[in-house]
Tab-separated table of C-alpha atoms in Angstrom:
chain	number	residue	atom	x	y	z
A	1	ALA	CA	6.249	20.014	13.444
A	2	ASP	CA	3.514	18.174	11.588
A	3	PRO	CA	0.190	19.854	12.459
A	4	SER	CA	-1.551	17.753	15.097
A	5	PRO	CA	-0.861	14.339	13.527
A	6	LEU	CA	-1.964	12.617	16.720
A	7	ALA	CA	-5.383	14.218	16.958
A	8	ARG	CA	-8.314	12.057	17.925
A	9	PRO	CA	-12.065	12.839	17.923
A	10	SER	CA	-13.109	14.172	21.297
A	11	ALA	CA	-14.954	16.934	23.042
A	12	PRO	CA	-13.081	20.176	23.672
A	13	ALA	CA	-11.103	20.153	26.888
A	14	SER	CA	-11.489	22.916	29.410
A	15	GLY	CA	-8.610	25.078	30.503
A	16	GLY	CA	-7.340	25.733	34.004
A	17	PRO	CA	-4.965	23.867	36.283
A	18	ILE	CA	-3.955	20.305	35.625
A	19	ASP	CA	-6.517	17.822	36.917
A	20	TYR	CA	-5.216	14.275	37.018
A	21	SER	CA	-8.719	12.819	37.271
A	22	HIS	CA	-9.034	13.754	33.622
A	23	PRO	CA	-12.593	14.733	32.550
A	24	ARG	CA	-12.287	12.818	29.270
A	25	ARG	CA	-11.836	9.665	31.286
A	26	ARG	CA	-15.425	9.888	32.449
A	27	ASN	CA	-17.537	10.520	29.361
A	28	THR	CA	-17.604	7.288	27.343
A	29	ALA	CA	-18.186	4.528	29.858
A	30	PRO	CA	-19.264	3.920	33.440
A	31	PRO	CA	-16.750	5.537	35.789
A	32	SER	CA	-14.228	3.387	37.545
A	33	PRO	CA	-13.700	3.976	41.255
A	34	SER	CA	-10.903	6.484	41.818
A	35	PRO	CA	-8.637	6.671	44.873
A	36	SER	CA	-9.814	8.954	47.638
A	37	THR	CA	-8.188	12.365	47.763
A	38	THR	CA	-9.930	13.568	50.932
A	39	THR	CA	-6.647	13.501	52.857
A	40	GLY	CA	-5.288	16.350	50.741
A	41	ARG	CA	-2.342	14.260	49.563
A	42	PRO	CA	-1.825	13.314	45.881
A	43	HIS	CA	-3.605	10.050	45.188
A	44	GLN	CA	-1.532	6.985	44.481
A	45	PRO	CA	-1.642	6.213	40.740
A	46	VAL	CA	-3.377	3.030	39.654
A	47	ALA	CA	-2.977	1.352	36.270
A	48	GLY	CA	-6.297	1.409	34.409
A	49	ASP	CA	-7.603	4.341	36.463
A	50	ALA	CA	-9.707	5.650	33.583
A	51	THR	CA	-13.062	4.845	32.077
A	52	GLY	CA	-13.670	2.100	29.560
A	53	TRP	CA	-15.456	-1.193	29.089
A	54	THR	CA	-12.233	-3.222	29.080
A	55	MET	CA	-8.802	-2.882	30.659
A	56	ASP	CA	-7.432	-2.358	27.137
A	57	GLU	CA	-9.670	0.682	26.685
A	58	ARG	CA	-9.030	2.011	30.196
A	59	LEU	CA	-5.261	1.876	29.728
A	60	TYR	CA	-5.573	3.508	26.316
A	61	ASN	CA	-7.626	6.367	27.779
A	62	GLN	CA	-5.246	6.700	30.710
A	63	VAL	CA	-2.218	7.055	28.436
A	64	TRP	CA	-4.013	9.693	26.382
A	65	GLY	CA	-4.967	11.516	29.582
A	66	MET	CA	-1.303	11.541	30.643
A	67	PHE	CA	-0.343	12.809	27.199
A	68	GLU	CA	-2.793	15.711	27.409
A	69	ASP	CA	-1.895	16.522	31.011
A	70	LEU	CA	1.794	16.791	30.123
A	71	ALA	CA	1.013	18.930	27.066
A	72	ARG	CA	-1.015	21.366	29.135
A	73	THR	CA	1.336	21.573	32.124
A	74	ALA	CA	4.251	22.234	29.750
A	75	ALA	CA	2.174	24.920	28.032
A	76	ALA	CA	1.469	26.557	31.401
A	77	TYR	CA	5.177	26.518	32.271
A	78	ARG	CA	6.220	28.010	28.939
A	79	SER	CA	3.517	30.670	29.204
A	80	ALA	CA	4.708	31.631	32.686
A	81	VAL	CA	8.324	31.882	31.513
A	82	ASP	CA	7.303	33.999	28.527
A	83	PHE	CA	5.326	36.308	30.831
A	84	ALA	CA	8.289	36.649	33.211
A	85	GLU	CA	10.623	37.547	30.363
A	86	SER	CA	8.132	39.997	28.844
A	87	ARG	CA	7.613	41.672	32.226
A	88	MET	CA	11.363	41.967	32.837
A	89	ASP	CA	11.925	43.441	29.376
A	90	LYS	CA	9.184	46.005	29.997
A	91	GLU	CA	10.598	46.999	33.388
A	92	LEU	CA	14.128	47.340	31.992
A	93	GLU	CA	12.807	49.449	29.139
A	94	GLN	CA	11.101	51.758	31.626
A	95	VAL	CA	14.361	52.138	33.530
A	96	LEU	CA	16.228	53.124	30.388
A	97	SER	CA	13.518	55.524	29.222
A	98	ASP	CA	13.474	57.527	32.484
A	99	PRO	CA	16.457	59.920	32.670
A	100	ARG	CA	16.009	60.307	36.449
A	101	SER	CA	16.706	56.590	37.004
A	102	ARG	CA	20.158	56.985	35.496
A	103	ILE	CA	21.373	59.131	38.392
A	104	GLY	CA	23.542	57.365	40.897
A	105	GLY	CA	22.849	53.697	41.473
A	106	GLN	CA	19.103	53.830	40.832
A	107	ALA	CA	19.398	52.202	37.411
A	108	ASP	CA	21.485	49.323	38.734
A	109	ALA	CA	19.102	48.761	41.614
A	110	ALA	CA	16.079	48.812	39.301
A	111	ARG	CA	17.681	46.348	36.927
A	112	GLU	CA	18.579	44.005	39.776
A	113	ALA	CA	15.019	44.191	41.113
A	114	ALA	CA	13.585	43.377	37.665
A	115	ARG	CA	15.884	40.410	37.263
A	116	ALA	CA	15.059	39.184	40.765
A	117	ARG	CA	11.320	39.303	40.019
A	118	HIS	CA	11.968	37.433	36.756
A	119	THR	CA	13.940	34.740	38.556
A	120	GLN	CA	11.220	34.377	41.197
A	121	LEU	CA	8.483	33.924	38.606
A	122	VAL	CA	10.513	31.407	36.603
A	123	ASP	CA	11.409	29.443	39.733
A	124	GLU	CA	7.753	29.298	40.773
A	125	ALA	CA	6.771	28.078	37.305
A	126	ARG	CA	9.511	25.451	37.380
A	127	ARG	CA	8.392	24.186	40.784
A	128	ALA	CA	4.833	23.823	39.485
A	129	LEU	CA	6.088	21.987	36.403
A	130	ASP	CA	8.306	19.688	38.485
A	131	ARG	CA	5.391	18.896	40.799
A	132	ASP	CA	3.096	17.985	37.913
A	133	VAL	CA	5.824	16.012	36.137
A	134	ALA	CA	6.579	14.085	39.331
A	135	GLN	CA	2.914	13.099	39.606
A	136	LEU	CA	2.819	12.028	35.957
A	137	THR	CA	6.086	10.137	36.342
A	138	SER	CA	4.706	8.158	39.255
A	139	GLU	CA	1.644	7.362	37.140
A	140	ALA	CA	3.838	6.287	34.213
A	141	ASP	CA	5.860	4.044	36.529
A	142	VAL	CA	2.661	2.207	37.441
A	143	VAL	CA	1.087	2.157	33.984
A	144	GLU	CA	4.093	1.015	31.927
A	145	PRO	CA	4.466	-2.451	33.527
A	146	ALA	CA	0.713	-3.054	33.216
A	147	LEU	CA	0.495	-2.422	29.469
A	148	PRO	CA	-0.562	-5.284	27.156
A	149	PRO	CA	1.775	-6.324	24.300
A	150	ALA	CA	0.173	-3.949	21.801
A	151	TYR	CA	1.025	-0.976	24.051
A	152	ALA	CA	4.202	-2.249	25.712
A	153	ARG	CA	7.848	-1.569	24.960
A	154	TRP	CA	9.818	-4.474	23.561
A	155	ASP	CA	11.718	-4.764	26.839
A	156	ASN	CA	8.501	-5.238	28.832
A	157	PRO	CA	8.328	-8.720	30.460
A	158	VAL	CA	4.789	-9.114	29.088
A	159	TRP	CA	6.342	-10.220	25.788
A	160	HIS	CA	7.939	-13.257	27.440
A	161	GLY	CA	4.486	-14.655	28.139
A	162	TYR	CA	3.147	-13.652	24.734
A	163	ARG	CA	0.295	-15.662	23.233
A	164	VAL	CA	-1.397	-14.997	19.901
A	165	PRO	CA	-4.514	-12.928	20.725
A	166	THR	CA	-8.073	-13.737	19.779
A	167	GLU	CA	-9.173	-10.105	19.412
A	168	MET	CA	-7.614	-7.050	17.816
A	169	PRO	CA	-6.538	-4.350	20.315
A	170	MET	CA	-7.724	-0.767	20.227
A	171	ALA	CA	-4.319	0.668	19.387
A	172	LEU	CA	-0.664	0.023	18.700
A	173	ARG	CA	2.463	1.521	20.237
A	174	LEU	CA	4.748	3.115	17.662
A	175	GLY	CA	7.233	4.640	20.076
A	176	ASP	CA	7.592	7.208	22.829
A	177	LEU	CA	7.082	10.965	23.000
A	178	HIS	CA	8.740	13.523	25.254
A	179	LEU	CA	9.275	17.258	25.617
A	180	PRO	CA	12.577	19.083	26.233
A	181	ASP	CA	11.143	20.670	29.406
A	182	CYS	CA	10.991	17.228	31.058
A	183	ALA	CA	12.897	14.834	28.828
A	184	GLU	CA	12.989	12.122	31.476
A	185	LEU	CA	9.217	11.513	31.202
A	186	ARG	CA	8.208	9.368	28.237
A	187	ILE	CA	4.613	9.020	27.076
A	188	PRO	CA	3.719	5.990	24.899
A	189	MET	CA	2.658	6.992	21.399
A	190	LEU	CA	-0.451	4.936	20.707
A	191	LEU	CA	-2.136	4.869	17.301
A	192	ARG	CA	-5.681	3.585	16.902
A	193	LEU	CA	-6.334	0.412	14.935
A	194	PRO	CA	-7.221	-0.229	12.223
A	195	LEU	CA	-4.798	2.283	10.715
A	196	GLU	CA	-6.618	5.230	9.176
A	197	ARG	CA	-3.576	6.415	7.245
A	198	GLY	CA	-0.332	4.919	6.021
A	199	LEU	CA	3.019	5.161	7.787
A	200	TRP	CA	6.152	6.727	6.328
A	201	ILE	CA	9.443	5.917	8.037
A	202	ASP	CA	11.739	8.664	6.800
A	203	SER	CA	15.126	7.245	5.852
A	204	GLY	CA	16.394	10.643	4.732
A	205	ARG	CA	17.827	13.545	6.683
A	206	THR	CA	16.180	14.170	10.043
A	207	GLY	CA	16.500	16.825	12.697
A	208	SER	CA	17.954	14.345	15.162
A	209	VAL	CA	17.937	15.690	18.713
A	210	ASP	CA	20.331	13.164	20.226
A	211	ASP	CA	23.454	14.854	18.790
A	212	ALA	CA	24.399	11.590	17.090
A	213	PHE	CA	25.724	11.622	13.561
A	214	HIS	CA	24.019	9.232	11.163
A	215	ASP	CA	25.153	8.910	7.580
A	216	ALA	CA	22.774	7.953	4.795
A	217	HIS	CA	23.566	4.243	5.062
A	218	ASP	CA	22.940	4.213	8.824
A	219	LEU	CA	19.612	6.000	8.465
A	220	ARG	CA	18.378	3.562	5.826
A	221	ARG	CA	19.372	0.610	7.993
A	222	LEU	CA	17.777	2.114	11.106
A	223	ALA	CA	14.618	2.938	9.158
A	224	MET	CA	14.276	-0.685	8.025
A	225	GLU	CA	14.897	-1.906	11.577
A	226	ALA	CA	12.075	0.344	12.780
A	227	ALA	CA	9.821	-0.921	9.993
A	228	VAL	CA	10.501	-4.565	10.886
A	229	ALA	CA	9.755	-3.855	14.558
A	230	HIS	CA	6.442	-2.171	13.642
A	231	VAL	CA	5.486	-5.010	11.279
A	232	ALA	CA	6.318	-7.640	13.896
A	233	ARG	CA	4.147	-5.862	16.441
A	234	LEU	CA	1.252	-5.561	13.978
A	235	LEU	CA	1.461	-9.266	13.236
A	236	ALA	CA	1.717	-10.111	16.924
A	237	VAL	CA	-1.337	-8.159	18.062
A	238	HIS	CA	-3.737	-9.404	15.401
A	239	PRO	CA	-5.563	-12.721	15.733
A	240	VAL	CA	-4.395	-15.614	13.579
A	241	GLY	CA	-5.208	-15.089	9.922
A	242	GLU	CA	-6.362	-11.493	10.406
A	243	PHE	CA	-3.270	-9.682	9.121
A	244	THR	CA	-1.263	-10.312	5.952
A	245	VAL	CA	2.017	-8.625	5.050
A	246	TYR	CA	3.640	-8.102	1.652
A	247	VAL	CA	7.067	-6.533	1.190
A	248	ILE	CA	8.486	-4.752	-1.858
A	249	ASP	CA	12.287	-4.476	-1.767
A	250	PRO	CA	13.203	-3.841	-5.430
A	251	ALA	CA	16.986	-3.711	-5.032
A	252	GLY	CA	17.177	-6.174	-2.160
A	253	SER	CA	18.831	-3.520	0.033
A	254	GLY	CA	16.742	-4.490	3.036
A	255	ALA	CA	17.375	-8.222	2.775
A	256	GLN	CA	19.520	-8.488	5.901
A	257	THR	CA	17.108	-6.494	8.063
A	258	LEU	CA	14.122	-8.474	6.779
A	259	VAL	CA	15.625	-11.806	7.852
A	260	PRO	CA	13.421	-12.184	10.984
A	261	LEU	CA	10.248	-11.762	8.915
A	262	VAL	CA	11.432	-14.001	6.078
A	263	GLN	CA	12.882	-16.848	8.126
A	264	SER	CA	9.923	-17.071	10.476
A	265	GLY	CA	7.575	-17.442	7.491
A	266	VAL	CA	5.127	-14.744	8.557
A	267	LEU	CA	5.145	-12.933	5.196
A	268	ALA	CA	2.529	-13.735	2.582
A	269	ALA	CA	5.294	-14.150	-0.007
A	270	PRO	CA	9.043	-13.548	-0.265
A	271	PRO	CA	9.975	-9.869	-0.645
A	272	ALA	CA	9.284	-8.747	-4.209
A	273	LEU	CA	12.416	-7.845	-6.179
A	274	GLY	CA	12.918	-5.729	-9.292
A	275	ALA	CA	10.384	-3.904	-11.429
A	276	ALA	CA	8.543	-7.151	-12.197
A	277	GLY	CA	8.068	-7.891	-8.504
A	278	VAL	CA	6.842	-4.352	-7.881
A	279	ALA	CA	4.294	-4.610	-10.695
A	280	ASP	CA	3.063	-8.030	-9.529
A	281	VAL	CA	2.409	-7.063	-5.898
A	282	LEU	CA	0.894	-3.672	-6.731
A	283	GLY	CA	-1.340	-5.289	-9.337
A	284	LYS	CA	-2.675	-7.836	-6.824
A	285	LEU	CA	-3.374	-5.280	-4.135
A	286	THR	CA	-4.916	-2.776	-6.539
A	287	GLN	CA	-7.228	-5.486	-7.820
A	288	ARG	CA	-8.117	-6.386	-4.246
A	289	VAL	CA	-9.046	-2.788	-3.410
A	290	ASP	CA	-11.174	-2.528	-6.568
A	291	LEU	CA	-12.969	-5.789	-5.796
A	292	VAL	CA	-13.771	-4.965	-2.178
A	293	GLN	CA	-14.846	-1.428	-3.078
A	294	MET	CA	-17.303	-2.738	-5.674
A	295	ALA	CA	-18.701	-5.249	-3.212
A	296	VAL	CA	-19.106	-2.687	-0.434
A	297	ARG	CA	-20.601	-0.002	-2.666
A	298	GLY	CA	-22.975	-2.521	-4.157
A	299	GLY	CA	-24.050	-3.721	-0.742
A	300	ALA	CA	-22.930	-7.245	-1.625
A	301	ALA	CA	-19.948	-7.877	0.629
A	302	ASP	CA	-20.981	-11.527	0.841
A	303	ALA	CA	-20.640	-11.843	-2.946
A	304	LEU	CA	-16.847	-11.883	-2.884
A	305	PRO	CA	-15.243	-14.894	-4.584
A	306	PRO	CA	-15.124	-18.150	-2.579
A	307	GLY	CA	-11.984	-18.404	-0.471
A	308	PHE	CA	-11.397	-14.650	-0.649
A	309	ASP	CA	-8.885	-13.590	2.006
A	310	THR	CA	-10.750	-11.199	4.284
A	311	SER	CA	-7.735	-10.322	6.440
A	312	ARG	CA	-6.272	-6.842	6.548
A	313	HIS	CA	-3.263	-6.389	4.266
A	314	LEU	CA	-0.134	-4.342	4.805
A	315	LEU	CA	2.260	-3.429	2.009
A	316	VAL	CA	5.782	-2.487	3.109
A	317	VAL	CA	7.714	-0.580	0.443
A	318	ASN	CA	11.470	-0.114	0.786
A	319	ASP	CA	13.668	2.182	-1.317
A	320	PHE	CA	10.849	3.985	-3.115
A	321	PRO	CA	10.891	4.957	-5.999
A	322	HIS	CA	13.530	2.390	-7.064
A	323	GLY	CA	11.860	-0.121	-9.377
A	324	PHE	CA	8.735	2.024	-9.824
A	325	ASP	CA	7.578	3.258	-13.211
A	326	ASP	CA	4.789	5.805	-13.722
A	327	ARG	CA	2.090	3.118	-13.623
A	328	ALA	CA	3.452	1.694	-10.366
A	329	VAL	CA	3.592	5.167	-8.799
A	330	THR	CA	-0.049	5.739	-9.759
A	331	GLN	CA	-1.040	2.410	-8.221
A	332	LEU	CA	0.840	3.217	-5.022
A	333	ARG	CA	-0.949	6.546	-4.714
A	334	TYR	CA	-4.247	4.750	-5.278
A	335	LEU	CA	-3.501	2.262	-2.496
A	336	ALA	CA	-2.538	5.066	-0.102
A	337	ASP	CA	-5.792	6.936	-0.815
A	338	GLU	CA	-8.318	4.125	-1.164
A	339	GLY	CA	-6.734	1.192	0.611
A	340	PRO	CA	-7.298	1.923	4.325
A	341	ASP	CA	-11.093	1.993	3.996
A	342	VAL	CA	-11.106	-1.552	2.605
A	343	GLY	CA	-8.354	-3.031	4.729
A	344	VAL	CA	-5.227	-2.426	2.633
A	345	HIS	CA	-2.576	-0.376	4.418
A	346	LEU	CA	0.765	1.087	3.420
A	347	MET	CA	4.109	1.439	5.179
A	348	MET	CA	6.846	3.208	3.251
A	349	VAL	CA	10.535	3.297	4.107
A	350	ALA	CA	11.810	6.094	1.902
A	351	ASP	CA	13.826	9.266	1.544
A	352	ARG	CA	11.630	11.939	-0.004
A	353	GLU	CA	14.631	13.398	-1.811
A	354	ASP	CA	14.975	10.172	-3.811
A	355	ALA	CA	11.631	10.941	-5.414
A	356	ALA	CA	12.382	14.625	-6.037
A	357	ALA	CA	12.195	14.068	-9.815
A	358	TYR	CA	8.417	13.673	-9.506
A	359	GLY	CA	8.149	17.212	-8.149
A	360	PRO	CA	4.814	18.222	-6.597
A	361	LEU	CA	3.080	15.191	-8.120
A	362	LEU	CA	3.810	13.149	-5.000
A	363	ASP	CA	3.119	15.870	-2.438
A	364	PRO	CA	-0.394	14.481	-1.733
A	365	LEU	CA	1.134	11.033	-1.126
A	366	TRP	CA	3.631	12.286	1.470
A	367	ARG	CA	0.975	14.402	3.176
A	368	SER	CA	-1.378	11.422	3.425
A	369	LEU	CA	1.162	9.405	5.436
A	370	LEU	CA	2.097	9.724	9.102
A	371	ARG	CA	5.808	10.519	9.105
A	372	LEU	CA	7.940	8.681	11.642
A	373	SER	CA	11.686	8.896	12.113
A	374	PRO	CA	14.185	6.076	12.752
A	375	VAL	CA	16.060	8.243	15.294
A	376	PRO	CA	14.796	10.718	17.934
A	377	ASP	CA	13.337	13.689	16.094
A	378	ASP	CA	11.035	16.542	17.220
A	379	HIS	CA	8.606	16.559	14.311
A	380	LEU	CA	5.256	15.557	15.828
A	381	ALA	CA	2.682	17.986	17.222
A	382	ASP	CA	-0.034	17.280	19.771
A	383	PRO	CA	-3.673	18.151	19.007
A	384	TRP	CA	-4.157	20.452	22.015
A	385	VAL	CA	-1.463	23.127	22.167
A	386	GLY	CA	0.785	22.120	19.266
A	387	HIS	CA	4.025	21.385	21.119
A	388	ALA	CA	6.841	19.915	19.034
A	389	TRP	CA	7.258	16.474	20.625
A	390	THR	CA	10.376	14.383	20.238
A	391	TYR	CA	9.474	10.984	18.836
A	392	GLU	CA	11.557	7.881	19.514
A	393	PRO	CA	10.695	4.666	17.644
A	394	SER	CA	9.844	1.512	19.548
A	395	LEU	CA	12.843	-0.723	18.832
A	396	VAL	CA	14.008	-4.089	20.100
A	397	PRO	CA	16.851	-3.791	22.660
A	398	PRO	CA	20.273	-4.725	21.227
A	399	GLY	CA	20.965	-8.439	21.570
A	400	SER	CA	17.383	-9.290	22.525
A	401	GLN	CA	15.722	-12.292	20.882
A	402	VAL	CA	12.206	-11.224	21.845
A	403	LEU	CA	11.187	-10.183	18.325
A	404	GLN	CA	12.280	-13.487	16.808
A	405	GLN	CA	10.536	-15.439	19.581
A	406	VAL	CA	7.296	-13.535	19.051
A	407	LEU	CA	7.415	-14.056	15.284
A	408	ASP	CA	8.079	-17.769	15.779
A	409	ARG	CA	4.958	-18.037	17.941
A	410	VAL	CA	2.918	-16.142	15.364
A	411	ALA	CA	4.159	-18.507	12.647
A	412	ALA	CA	3.567	-21.603	14.802
A	413	ALA	CA	-0.067	-20.620	15.347
A	414	ARG	CA	-0.795	-20.382	11.641
A	415	PRO	CA	-0.928	-24.087	10.699
A	416	LYS	CA	-3.427	-24.668	13.496
A	417	HIS	CA	-5.612	-21.999	11.938
A	418	ARG	CA	-5.569	-23.512	8.461
């Protein structure tokens, strides 16, 4: 698993039993009233039952609290199971090492007793896990319907009443996370905005956990579908004129999947094709990064050219390194390293093996990006105990028109802005 790719700055959490009135929900803003627990019964979950100045922030903190609670309760369960197995192994070893226990039925009785104690400990741990998971599930059932578009699944009814926002949200939902110990409980994977690092949707081989077979063509198609869904959400949650998207598709292999973005007119330009298109887009964005960096470092941000587009920019690259020469590769690495600080972000849809000819030269590029998979894959680690979480991308339900409807509304709002 990637080492703690979801870490966020925060104070160290204390250990001990799971506490659903999470301490981190009370240290950044005035506390919100919490349900009374004086009756001794588990409190009824409430959406937004966390601290924060806005409902957006309270829901964000609540989701992160659920994420940490599940990580820790799963860690406690696994630790208890490991202890039970270690204790049983030790007791069985003692039985075998004592010649007297081999007389008659003493050995059999001792082994049965050891296994019974093991089963009891594991059952107790499982009951504790099931209790905590049930509480978290009831909280998730309340929180999920209350999430705003930026945090909501594509099948959430909130999208049917979508309106272009006037403020950028705190975070963006990229998918769901779950653990094998309680696969039925899904935790939204929220990533803070603006993006601090680029995204890499891996169209190569993955350790898929859904037992489904995907050939290379399927994976590339699914990776582009995930990319389009992420781009549509980014466009939808930013205010009008605050987010600009460029696409590089050198061989045109993603043309069919890109249709919703192209036909709605939300892209800054048609997808760039061939080596010439790659060079043109990379040249523009590299120049933009240079210009903004000079202005910021010189303390003269207001000295940018008249009419300069101050929106954040996203470059989507499909089929890397097709159409890229050495200069283009250098520019791409530069954008990945320097772009986020000045509002230029990168999303790559690529199979790392396709770029194997570059050897270790591109290792820093891959490490700088947050790897996502187009199919369920257990490659993400949490920042607390390092569990391998199964990630599932946030995709539009088959047959749904919600993505196209949202993009049409985004596009319709643009002329009013100009």
